[in-house]
CSV table of C-alpha atoms and ligand atoms in Angstrom, one decimal:
chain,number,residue,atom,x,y,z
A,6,UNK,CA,0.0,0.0,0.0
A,7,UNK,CA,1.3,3.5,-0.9
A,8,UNK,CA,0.7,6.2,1.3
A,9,UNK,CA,0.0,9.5,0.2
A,10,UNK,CA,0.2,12.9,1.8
A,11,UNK,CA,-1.9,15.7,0.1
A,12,UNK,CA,-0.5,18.9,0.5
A,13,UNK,CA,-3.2,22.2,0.5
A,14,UNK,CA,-6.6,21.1,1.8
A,15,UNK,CA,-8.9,23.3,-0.9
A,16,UNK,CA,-11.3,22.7,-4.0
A,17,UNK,CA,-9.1,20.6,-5.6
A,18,UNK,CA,-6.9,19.2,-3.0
A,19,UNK,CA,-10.3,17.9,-1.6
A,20,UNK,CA,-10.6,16.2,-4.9
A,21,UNK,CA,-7.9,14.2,-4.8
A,22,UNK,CA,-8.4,13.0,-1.0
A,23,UNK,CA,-11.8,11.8,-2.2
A,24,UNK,CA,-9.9,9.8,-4.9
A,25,UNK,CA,-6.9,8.5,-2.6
A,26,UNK,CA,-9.5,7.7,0.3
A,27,UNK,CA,-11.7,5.8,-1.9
A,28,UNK,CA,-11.4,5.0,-5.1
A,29,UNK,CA,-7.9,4.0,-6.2
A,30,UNK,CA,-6.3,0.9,-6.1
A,31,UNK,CA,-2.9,0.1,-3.8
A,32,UNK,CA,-3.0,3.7,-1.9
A,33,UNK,CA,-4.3,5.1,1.0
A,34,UNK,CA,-4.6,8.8,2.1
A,35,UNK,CA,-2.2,8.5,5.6
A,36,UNK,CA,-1.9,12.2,6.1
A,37,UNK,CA,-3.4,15.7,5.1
A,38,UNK,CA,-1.4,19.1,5.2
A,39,UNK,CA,-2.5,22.9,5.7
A,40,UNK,CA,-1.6,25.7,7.7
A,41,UNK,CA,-5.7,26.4,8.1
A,42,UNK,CA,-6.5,24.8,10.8
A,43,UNK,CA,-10.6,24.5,9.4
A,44,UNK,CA,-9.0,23.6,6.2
A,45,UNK,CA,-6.9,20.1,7.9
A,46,UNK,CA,-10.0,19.6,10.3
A,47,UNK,CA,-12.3,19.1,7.7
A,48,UNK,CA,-10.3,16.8,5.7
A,49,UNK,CA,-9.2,14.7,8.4
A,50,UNK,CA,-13.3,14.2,9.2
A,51,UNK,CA,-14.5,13.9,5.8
A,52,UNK,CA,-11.9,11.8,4.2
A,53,UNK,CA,-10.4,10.1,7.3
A,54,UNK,CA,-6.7,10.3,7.2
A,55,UNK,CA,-4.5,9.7,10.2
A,56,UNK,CA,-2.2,12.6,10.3
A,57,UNK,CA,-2.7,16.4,9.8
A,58,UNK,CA,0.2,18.4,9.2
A,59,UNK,CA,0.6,22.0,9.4
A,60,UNK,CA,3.7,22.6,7.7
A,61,UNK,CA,4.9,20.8,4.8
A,62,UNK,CA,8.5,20.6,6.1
A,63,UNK,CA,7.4,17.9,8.2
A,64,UNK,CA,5.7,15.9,5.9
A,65,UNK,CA,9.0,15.4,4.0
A,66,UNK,CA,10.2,14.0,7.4
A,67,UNK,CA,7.8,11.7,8.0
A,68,UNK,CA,9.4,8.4,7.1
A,69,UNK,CA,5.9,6.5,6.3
A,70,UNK,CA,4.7,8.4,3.5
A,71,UNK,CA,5.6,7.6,0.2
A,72,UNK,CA,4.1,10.3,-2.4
A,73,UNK,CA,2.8,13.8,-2.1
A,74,UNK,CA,-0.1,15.2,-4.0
A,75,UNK,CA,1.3,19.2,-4.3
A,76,UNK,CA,-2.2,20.6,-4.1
A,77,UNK,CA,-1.4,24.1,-2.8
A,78,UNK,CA,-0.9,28.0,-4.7
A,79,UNK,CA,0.8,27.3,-7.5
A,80,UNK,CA,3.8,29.9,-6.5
A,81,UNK,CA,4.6,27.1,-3.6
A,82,UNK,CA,4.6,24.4,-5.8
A,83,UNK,CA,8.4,24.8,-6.8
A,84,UNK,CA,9.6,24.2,-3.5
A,85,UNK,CA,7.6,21.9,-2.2
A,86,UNK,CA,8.2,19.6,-5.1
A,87,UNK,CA,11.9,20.0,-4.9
A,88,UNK,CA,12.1,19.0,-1.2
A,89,UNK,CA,9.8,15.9,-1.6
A,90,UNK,CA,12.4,14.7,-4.5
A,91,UNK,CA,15.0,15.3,-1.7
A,92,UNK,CA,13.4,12.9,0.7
A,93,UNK,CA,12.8,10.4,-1.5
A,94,UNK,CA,9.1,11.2,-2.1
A,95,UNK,CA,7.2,10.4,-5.2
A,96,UNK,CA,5.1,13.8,-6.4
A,97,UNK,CA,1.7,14.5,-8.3
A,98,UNK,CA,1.8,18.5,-8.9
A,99,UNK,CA,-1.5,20.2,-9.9
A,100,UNK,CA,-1.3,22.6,-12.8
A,101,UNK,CA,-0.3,25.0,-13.8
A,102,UNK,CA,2.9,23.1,-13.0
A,103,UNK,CA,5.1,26.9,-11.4
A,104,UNK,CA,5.0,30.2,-12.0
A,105,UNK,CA,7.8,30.0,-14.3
A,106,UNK,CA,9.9,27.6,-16.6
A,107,UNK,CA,12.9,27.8,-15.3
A,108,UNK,CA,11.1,26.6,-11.7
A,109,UNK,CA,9.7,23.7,-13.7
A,110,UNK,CA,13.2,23.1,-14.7
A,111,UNK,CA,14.7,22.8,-11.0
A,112,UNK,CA,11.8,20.3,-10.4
A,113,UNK,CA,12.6,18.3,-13.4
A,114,UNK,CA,15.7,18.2,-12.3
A,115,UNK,CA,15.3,17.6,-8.5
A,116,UNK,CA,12.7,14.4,-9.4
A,117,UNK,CA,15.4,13.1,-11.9
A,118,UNK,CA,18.1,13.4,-9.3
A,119,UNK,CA,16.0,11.8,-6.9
A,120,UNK,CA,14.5,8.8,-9.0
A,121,UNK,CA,10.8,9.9,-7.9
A,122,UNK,CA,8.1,10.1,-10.2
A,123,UNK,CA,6.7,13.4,-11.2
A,124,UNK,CA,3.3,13.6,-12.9
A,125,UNK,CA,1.5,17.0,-13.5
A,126,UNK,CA,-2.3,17.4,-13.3
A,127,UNK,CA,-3.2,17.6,-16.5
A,128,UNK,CA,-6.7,15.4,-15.7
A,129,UNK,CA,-8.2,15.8,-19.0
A,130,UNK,CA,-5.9,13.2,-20.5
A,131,UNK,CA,-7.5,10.9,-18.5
A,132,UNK,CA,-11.5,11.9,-19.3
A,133,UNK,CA,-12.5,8.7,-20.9
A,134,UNK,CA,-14.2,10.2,-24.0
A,135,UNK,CA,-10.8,12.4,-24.6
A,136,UNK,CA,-9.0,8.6,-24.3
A,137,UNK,CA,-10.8,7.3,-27.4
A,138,UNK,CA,-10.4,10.6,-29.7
A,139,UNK,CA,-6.9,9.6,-29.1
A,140,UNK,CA,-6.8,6.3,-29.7
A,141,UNK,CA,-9.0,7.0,-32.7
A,142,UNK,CA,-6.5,9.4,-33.9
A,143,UNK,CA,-3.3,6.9,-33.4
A,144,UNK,CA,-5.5,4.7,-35.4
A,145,UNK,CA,-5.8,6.7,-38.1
A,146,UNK,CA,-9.2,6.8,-38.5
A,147,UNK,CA,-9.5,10.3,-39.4
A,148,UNK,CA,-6.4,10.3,-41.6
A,149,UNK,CA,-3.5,13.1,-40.4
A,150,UNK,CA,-4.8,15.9,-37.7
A,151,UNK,CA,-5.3,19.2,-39.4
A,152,UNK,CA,-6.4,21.2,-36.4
A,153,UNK,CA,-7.3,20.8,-32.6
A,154,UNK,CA,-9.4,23.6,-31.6
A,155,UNK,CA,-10.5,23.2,-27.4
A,156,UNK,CA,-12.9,25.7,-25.8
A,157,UNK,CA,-13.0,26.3,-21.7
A,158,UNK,CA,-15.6,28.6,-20.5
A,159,UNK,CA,-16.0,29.2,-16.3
A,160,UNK,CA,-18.7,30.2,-14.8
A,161,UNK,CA,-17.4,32.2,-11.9
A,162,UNK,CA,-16.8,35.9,-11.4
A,163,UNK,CA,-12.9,36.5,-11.4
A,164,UNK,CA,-11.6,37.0,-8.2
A,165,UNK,CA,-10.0,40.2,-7.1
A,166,UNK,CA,-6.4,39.2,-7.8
A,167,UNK,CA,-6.9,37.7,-11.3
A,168,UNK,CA,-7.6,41.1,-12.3
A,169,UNK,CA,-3.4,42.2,-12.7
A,170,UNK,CA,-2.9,39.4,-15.7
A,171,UNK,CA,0.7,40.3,-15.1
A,172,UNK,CA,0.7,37.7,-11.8
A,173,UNK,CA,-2.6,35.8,-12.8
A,174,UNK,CA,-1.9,36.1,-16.3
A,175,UNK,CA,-5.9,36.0,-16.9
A,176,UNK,CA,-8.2,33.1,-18.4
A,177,UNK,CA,-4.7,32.2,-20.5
A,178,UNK,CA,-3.4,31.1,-17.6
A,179,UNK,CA,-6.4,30.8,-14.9
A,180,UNK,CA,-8.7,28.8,-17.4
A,181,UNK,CA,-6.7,27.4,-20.7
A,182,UNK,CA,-3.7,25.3,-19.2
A,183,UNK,CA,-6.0,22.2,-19.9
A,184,UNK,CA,-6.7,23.2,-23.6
A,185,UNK,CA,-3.0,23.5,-24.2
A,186,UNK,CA,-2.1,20.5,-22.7
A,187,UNK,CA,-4.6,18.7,-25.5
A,188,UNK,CA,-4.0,19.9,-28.1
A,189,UNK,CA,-0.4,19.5,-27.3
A,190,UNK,CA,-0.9,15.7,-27.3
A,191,UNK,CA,-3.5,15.6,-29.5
A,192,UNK,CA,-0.8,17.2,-32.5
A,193,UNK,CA,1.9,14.9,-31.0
A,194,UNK,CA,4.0,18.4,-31.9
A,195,UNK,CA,5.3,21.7,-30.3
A,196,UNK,CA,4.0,24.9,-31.3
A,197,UNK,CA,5.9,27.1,-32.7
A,198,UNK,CA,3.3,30.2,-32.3
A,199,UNK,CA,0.6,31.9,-31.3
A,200,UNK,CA,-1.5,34.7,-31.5
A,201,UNK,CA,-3.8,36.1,-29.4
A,202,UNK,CA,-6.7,38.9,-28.9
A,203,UNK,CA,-9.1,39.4,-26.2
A,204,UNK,CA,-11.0,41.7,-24.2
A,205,UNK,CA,-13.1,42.7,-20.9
A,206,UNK,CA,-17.1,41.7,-22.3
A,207,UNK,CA,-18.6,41.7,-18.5
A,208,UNK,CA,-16.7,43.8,-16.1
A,209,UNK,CA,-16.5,47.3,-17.2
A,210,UNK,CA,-16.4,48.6,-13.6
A,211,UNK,CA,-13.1,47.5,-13.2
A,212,UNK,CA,-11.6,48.6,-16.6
A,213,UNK,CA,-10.3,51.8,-15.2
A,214,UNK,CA,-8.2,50.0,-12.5
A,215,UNK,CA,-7.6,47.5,-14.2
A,216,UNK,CA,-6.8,48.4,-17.8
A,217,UNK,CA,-5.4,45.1,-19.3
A,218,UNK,CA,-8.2,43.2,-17.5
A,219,UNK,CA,-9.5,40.6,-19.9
A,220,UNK,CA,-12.3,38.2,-19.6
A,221,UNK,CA,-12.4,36.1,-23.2
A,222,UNK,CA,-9.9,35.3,-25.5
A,223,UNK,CA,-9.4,33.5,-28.8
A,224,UNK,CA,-5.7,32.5,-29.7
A,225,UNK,CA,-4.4,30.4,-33.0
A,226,UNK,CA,-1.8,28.4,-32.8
A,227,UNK,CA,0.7,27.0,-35.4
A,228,UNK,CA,2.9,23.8,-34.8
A,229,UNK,CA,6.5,23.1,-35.7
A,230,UNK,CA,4.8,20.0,-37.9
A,231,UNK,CA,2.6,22.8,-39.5
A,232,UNK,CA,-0.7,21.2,-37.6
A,233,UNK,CA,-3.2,24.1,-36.4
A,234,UNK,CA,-4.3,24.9,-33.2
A,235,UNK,CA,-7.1,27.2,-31.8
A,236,UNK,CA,-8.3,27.7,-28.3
A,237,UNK,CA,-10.6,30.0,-27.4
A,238,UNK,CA,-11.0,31.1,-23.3
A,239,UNK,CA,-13.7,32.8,-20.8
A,240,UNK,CA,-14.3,33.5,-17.3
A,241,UNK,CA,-17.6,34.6,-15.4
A,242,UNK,CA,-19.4,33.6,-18.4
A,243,UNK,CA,-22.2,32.8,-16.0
A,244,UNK,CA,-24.2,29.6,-18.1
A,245,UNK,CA,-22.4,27.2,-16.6
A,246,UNK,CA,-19.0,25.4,-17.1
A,247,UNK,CA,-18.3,24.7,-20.8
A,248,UNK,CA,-15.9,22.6,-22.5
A,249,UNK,CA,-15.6,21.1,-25.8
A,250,UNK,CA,-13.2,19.9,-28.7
A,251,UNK,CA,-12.9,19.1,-31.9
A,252,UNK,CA,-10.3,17.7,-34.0
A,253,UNK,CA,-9.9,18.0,-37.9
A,254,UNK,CA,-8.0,15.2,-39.8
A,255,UNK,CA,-7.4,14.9,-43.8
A,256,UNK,CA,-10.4,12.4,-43.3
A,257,UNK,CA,-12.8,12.9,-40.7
A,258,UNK,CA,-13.4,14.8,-37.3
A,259,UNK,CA,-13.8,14.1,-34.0
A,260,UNK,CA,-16.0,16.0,-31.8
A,261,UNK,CA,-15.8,16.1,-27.8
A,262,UNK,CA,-18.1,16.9,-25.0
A,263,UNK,CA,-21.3,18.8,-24.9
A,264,UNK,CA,-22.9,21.9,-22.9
A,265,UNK,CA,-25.5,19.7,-20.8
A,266,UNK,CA,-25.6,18.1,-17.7
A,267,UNK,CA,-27.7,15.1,-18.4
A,268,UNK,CA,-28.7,12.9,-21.5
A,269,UNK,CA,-32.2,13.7,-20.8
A,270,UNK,CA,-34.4,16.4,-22.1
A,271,UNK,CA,-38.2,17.6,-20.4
A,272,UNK,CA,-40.2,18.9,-22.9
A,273,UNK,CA,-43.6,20.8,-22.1
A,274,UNK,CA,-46.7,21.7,-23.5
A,275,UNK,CA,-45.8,25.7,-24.3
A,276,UNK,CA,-43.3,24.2,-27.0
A,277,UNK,CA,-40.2,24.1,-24.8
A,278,UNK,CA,-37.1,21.7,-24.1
A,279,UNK,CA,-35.1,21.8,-21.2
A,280,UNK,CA,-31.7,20.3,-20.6
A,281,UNK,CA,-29.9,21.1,-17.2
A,282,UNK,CA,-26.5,22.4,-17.6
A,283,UNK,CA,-23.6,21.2,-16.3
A,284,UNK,CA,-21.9,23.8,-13.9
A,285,UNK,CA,-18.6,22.7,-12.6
A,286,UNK,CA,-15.4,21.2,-13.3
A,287,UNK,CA,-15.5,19.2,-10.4
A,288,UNK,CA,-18.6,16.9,-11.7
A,289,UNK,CA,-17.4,17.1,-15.7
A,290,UNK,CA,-13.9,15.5,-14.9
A,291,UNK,CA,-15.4,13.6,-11.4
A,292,UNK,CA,-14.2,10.1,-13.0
A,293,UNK,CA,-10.9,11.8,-15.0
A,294,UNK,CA,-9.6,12.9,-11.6
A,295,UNK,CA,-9.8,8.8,-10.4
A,296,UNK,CA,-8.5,7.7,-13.6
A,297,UNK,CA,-5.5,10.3,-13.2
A,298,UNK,CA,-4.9,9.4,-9.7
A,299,UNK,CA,-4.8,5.3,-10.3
A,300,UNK,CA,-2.3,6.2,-13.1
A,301,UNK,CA,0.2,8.0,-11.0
A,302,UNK,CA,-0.2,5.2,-8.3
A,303,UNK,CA,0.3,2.2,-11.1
A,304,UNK,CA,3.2,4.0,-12.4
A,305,UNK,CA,5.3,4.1,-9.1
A,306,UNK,CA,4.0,0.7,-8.2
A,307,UNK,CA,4.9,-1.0,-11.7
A,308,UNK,CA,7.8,1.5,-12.0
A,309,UNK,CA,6.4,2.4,-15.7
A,310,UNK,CA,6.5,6.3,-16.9
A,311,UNK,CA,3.9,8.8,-15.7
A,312,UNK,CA,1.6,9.9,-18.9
A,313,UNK,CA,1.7,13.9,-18.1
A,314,UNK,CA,5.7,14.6,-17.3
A,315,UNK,CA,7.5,17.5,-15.8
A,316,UNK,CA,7.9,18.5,-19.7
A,317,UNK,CA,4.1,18.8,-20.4
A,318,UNK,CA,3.5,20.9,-17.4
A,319,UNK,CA,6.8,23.0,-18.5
A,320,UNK,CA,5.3,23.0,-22.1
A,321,UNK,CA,1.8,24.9,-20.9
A,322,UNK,CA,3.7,27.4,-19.0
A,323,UNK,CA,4.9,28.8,-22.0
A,324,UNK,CA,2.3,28.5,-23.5
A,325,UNK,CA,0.7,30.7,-21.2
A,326,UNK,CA,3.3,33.1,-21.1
A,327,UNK,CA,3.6,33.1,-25.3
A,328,UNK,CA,0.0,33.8,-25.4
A,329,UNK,CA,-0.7,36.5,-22.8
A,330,UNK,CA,2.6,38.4,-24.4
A,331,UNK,CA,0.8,38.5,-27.8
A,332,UNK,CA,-2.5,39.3,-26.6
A,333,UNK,CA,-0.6,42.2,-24.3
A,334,UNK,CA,1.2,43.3,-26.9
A,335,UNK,CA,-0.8,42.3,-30.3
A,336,UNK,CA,1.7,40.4,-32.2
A,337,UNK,CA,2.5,36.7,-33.0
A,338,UNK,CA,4.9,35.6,-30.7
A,339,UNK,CA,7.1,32.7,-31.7
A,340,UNK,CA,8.9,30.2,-29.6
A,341,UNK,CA,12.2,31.2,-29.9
A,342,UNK,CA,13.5,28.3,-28.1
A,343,UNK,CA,11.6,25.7,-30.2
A,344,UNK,CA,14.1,23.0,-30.4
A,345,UNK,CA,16.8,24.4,-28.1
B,20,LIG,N1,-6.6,20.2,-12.3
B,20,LIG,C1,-7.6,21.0,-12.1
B,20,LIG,O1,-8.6,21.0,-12.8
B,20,LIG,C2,-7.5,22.1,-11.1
B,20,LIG,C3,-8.6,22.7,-10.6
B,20,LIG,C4,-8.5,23.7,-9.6
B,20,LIG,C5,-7.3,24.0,-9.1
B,20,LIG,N2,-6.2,23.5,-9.6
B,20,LIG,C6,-4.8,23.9,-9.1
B,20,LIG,O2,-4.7,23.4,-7.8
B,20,LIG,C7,-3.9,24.3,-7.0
B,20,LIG,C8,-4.8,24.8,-5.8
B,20,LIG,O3,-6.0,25.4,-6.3
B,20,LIG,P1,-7.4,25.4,-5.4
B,20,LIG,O4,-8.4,25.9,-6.3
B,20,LIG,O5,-7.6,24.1,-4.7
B,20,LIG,O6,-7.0,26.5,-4.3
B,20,LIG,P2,-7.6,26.8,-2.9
B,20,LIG,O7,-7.3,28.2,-2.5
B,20,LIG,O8,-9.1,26.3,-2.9
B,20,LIG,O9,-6.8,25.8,-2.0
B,20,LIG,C9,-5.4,25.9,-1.7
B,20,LIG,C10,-5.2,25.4,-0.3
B,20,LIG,O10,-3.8,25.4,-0.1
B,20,LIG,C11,-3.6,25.8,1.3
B,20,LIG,N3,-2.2,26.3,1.5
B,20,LIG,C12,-1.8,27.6,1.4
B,20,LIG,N4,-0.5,27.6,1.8
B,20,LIG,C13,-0.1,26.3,2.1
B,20,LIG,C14,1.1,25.8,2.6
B,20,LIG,N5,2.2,26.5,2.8
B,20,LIG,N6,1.1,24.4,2.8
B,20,LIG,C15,0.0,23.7,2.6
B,20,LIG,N7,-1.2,24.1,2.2
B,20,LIG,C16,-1.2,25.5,1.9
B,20,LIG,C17,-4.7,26.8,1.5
B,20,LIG,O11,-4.9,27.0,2.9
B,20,LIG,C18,-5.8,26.2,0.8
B,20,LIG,O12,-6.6,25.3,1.7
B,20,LIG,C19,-3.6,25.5,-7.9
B,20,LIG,O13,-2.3,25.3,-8.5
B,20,LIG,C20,-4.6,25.4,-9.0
B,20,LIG,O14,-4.3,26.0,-10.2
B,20,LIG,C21,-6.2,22.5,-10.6
């Protein structure tokens, strides 16, 4: 039995205790960590692990766990990674991997060192219908991928510190990590560059202050194979949470995910049909996040190679950085280090 520590007690860290205290095979959730003390009680009664740690330092000295799920702001994740591959401790890091490449670097490097695993959460790999549009596409059914276009709309009203893109970098960053990461491994290729343009559609009060504030964006894409790429991003878009894809091959298309909840439909006498929409992450990618977890576990147990590596979480960083430079500054912004 592996035991796993999951470090930051929030939205998603509460996700992946669910998953380690339940539903995966050959791990157990020993110990929680979080300097709010509501934050570790809660865990500890909901999900029943047997130690609650306040400070991460002491998780890397506990001799008895085994792997840490990094589950905390993403500026911590750097270091918190780097000391668990110093004690010997396998790590699953959330996205958006760090707050820069070269601290995705030192963590690549640290795990290497170390001979840990290192898997980033890029869950969406793992959502089953994604699974078969890739197989479908190894198999060639719709002949060579032309373009991967990947939509992510949130529901939510930003939060006050989103608003300076310069730290949050803005739905790029906050929202369209995922879509990068798919089309990434959906084009088997890098890109070489994007383009961007966006704008603030639904919070003019805060335009003044916050000038480069923007809540929706559409970037293109272009590979170094010459494959396409589109994603388009929003925030606070109200409906619910929306995401779809498609993918265009020299013979066919593949089309995933839908806007509603539920296969079912009411309609009513005054000519209607209603269709409840889904409205969080957290049920759209409910299975994904089980699927991703059992996969990190297998892969320290059978000692096989994770399926989302340090270099797929270092890849949508700059991808995020790339695009909120051309959106800022309106050009096409190409990878410069492609193939350094
Ligand atoms: N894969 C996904 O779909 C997905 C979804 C949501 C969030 N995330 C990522 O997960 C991370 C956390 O996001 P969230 O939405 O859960 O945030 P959150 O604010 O809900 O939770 C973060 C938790 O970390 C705790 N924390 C703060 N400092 C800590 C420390 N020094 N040691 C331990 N815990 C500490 C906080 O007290 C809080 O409970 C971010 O990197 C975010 O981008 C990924």
């Amino acid at each position: 039995m592996l035991n796993v520590c999951v470090i930051g007690c929030g939205r998603a860290g509460r996700i992946h205790m669910k998953s380690y205290a339940g539903g995966v095979r050959g791990a157990n959730l020993l110990a929680v960590c979080d300097p709010m003390e509501e934050a570790r009680a809660s865990a500890v009664a909901d999900f029943g692990a047997d130690r609650a740690y306040a400070d991460w330092h002491d998780v890397m000295a506990d001799p008895d766990i085994d792997a840490i799920v990094v589950v905390t702001p993403t500026g911590m994740h750097r270091d918190i990674v780097v000391a668990a591959a110093a004690a010997g401790k396998h790590v699953f890091c959330e996205k958006p991997m760090a707050s820069s490449e070269s601290e995705c670097d030192e963590m690549i490097a640290a795990c290497d060192a170390a001979g840990v695993k290192l898997q980033i959460g890029f869950m969406r790999r793992f959502e089953e219908s994604a699974q078969h549009a890739k197989e479908a596409i190894d198999a060639g059914e719709i002949g060579d991928v032309v373009l991967v276009k990947s939509l992510t709309h949130g529901p939510s009203r930003p939060k006050e510190w989103m608003y300076d893109v310069r730290k949050s970098f803005g739905p790029i960053g906050e929202v369209s990590s995922h879509d990068f990461d798919l089309l990434r491994w959906f084009a088997g290729s890098e890109v070489e560059s994007v383009y961007a343009i966006g704008g603030n559609f639904r919070s003019p009060e805060v335009a003044d202050e916050w000038p480069e504030w923007y809540d929706s964006f559409a970037m293109t894409l272009s590979f170094a194979d010459g494959k396409l790429g589109m994603v388009e991003g929003a925030q606070y878009v109200q409906y619910g949470y929306d995401h779809r894809l498609e993918i265009l091959g020299t013979k066919g298309s593949i089309l995933v995910g839908q806007q509603p909840r539920e296969t079912y439909t009411v309609a009513t006498a005054d000519g209607t049909i209603r269709r409840p929409m889904n409205n969080s992450w957290t049920y759209l990618f409910r299975e994904a996040y089980i699927r991703e977890a059992q996969d990190f576990v297998d892969a320290i147990v059978d000692d096989a190679p994770v399926r989302v590596t340090g270099h797929d979480g270092k890849m949508a960083v700059r991808l995020v950085y790339m695009g909120l430079d051309s959106l800022l500054s309106g050009s096409i912004v190409h990878d410069e280090r492609h193939g350094a």
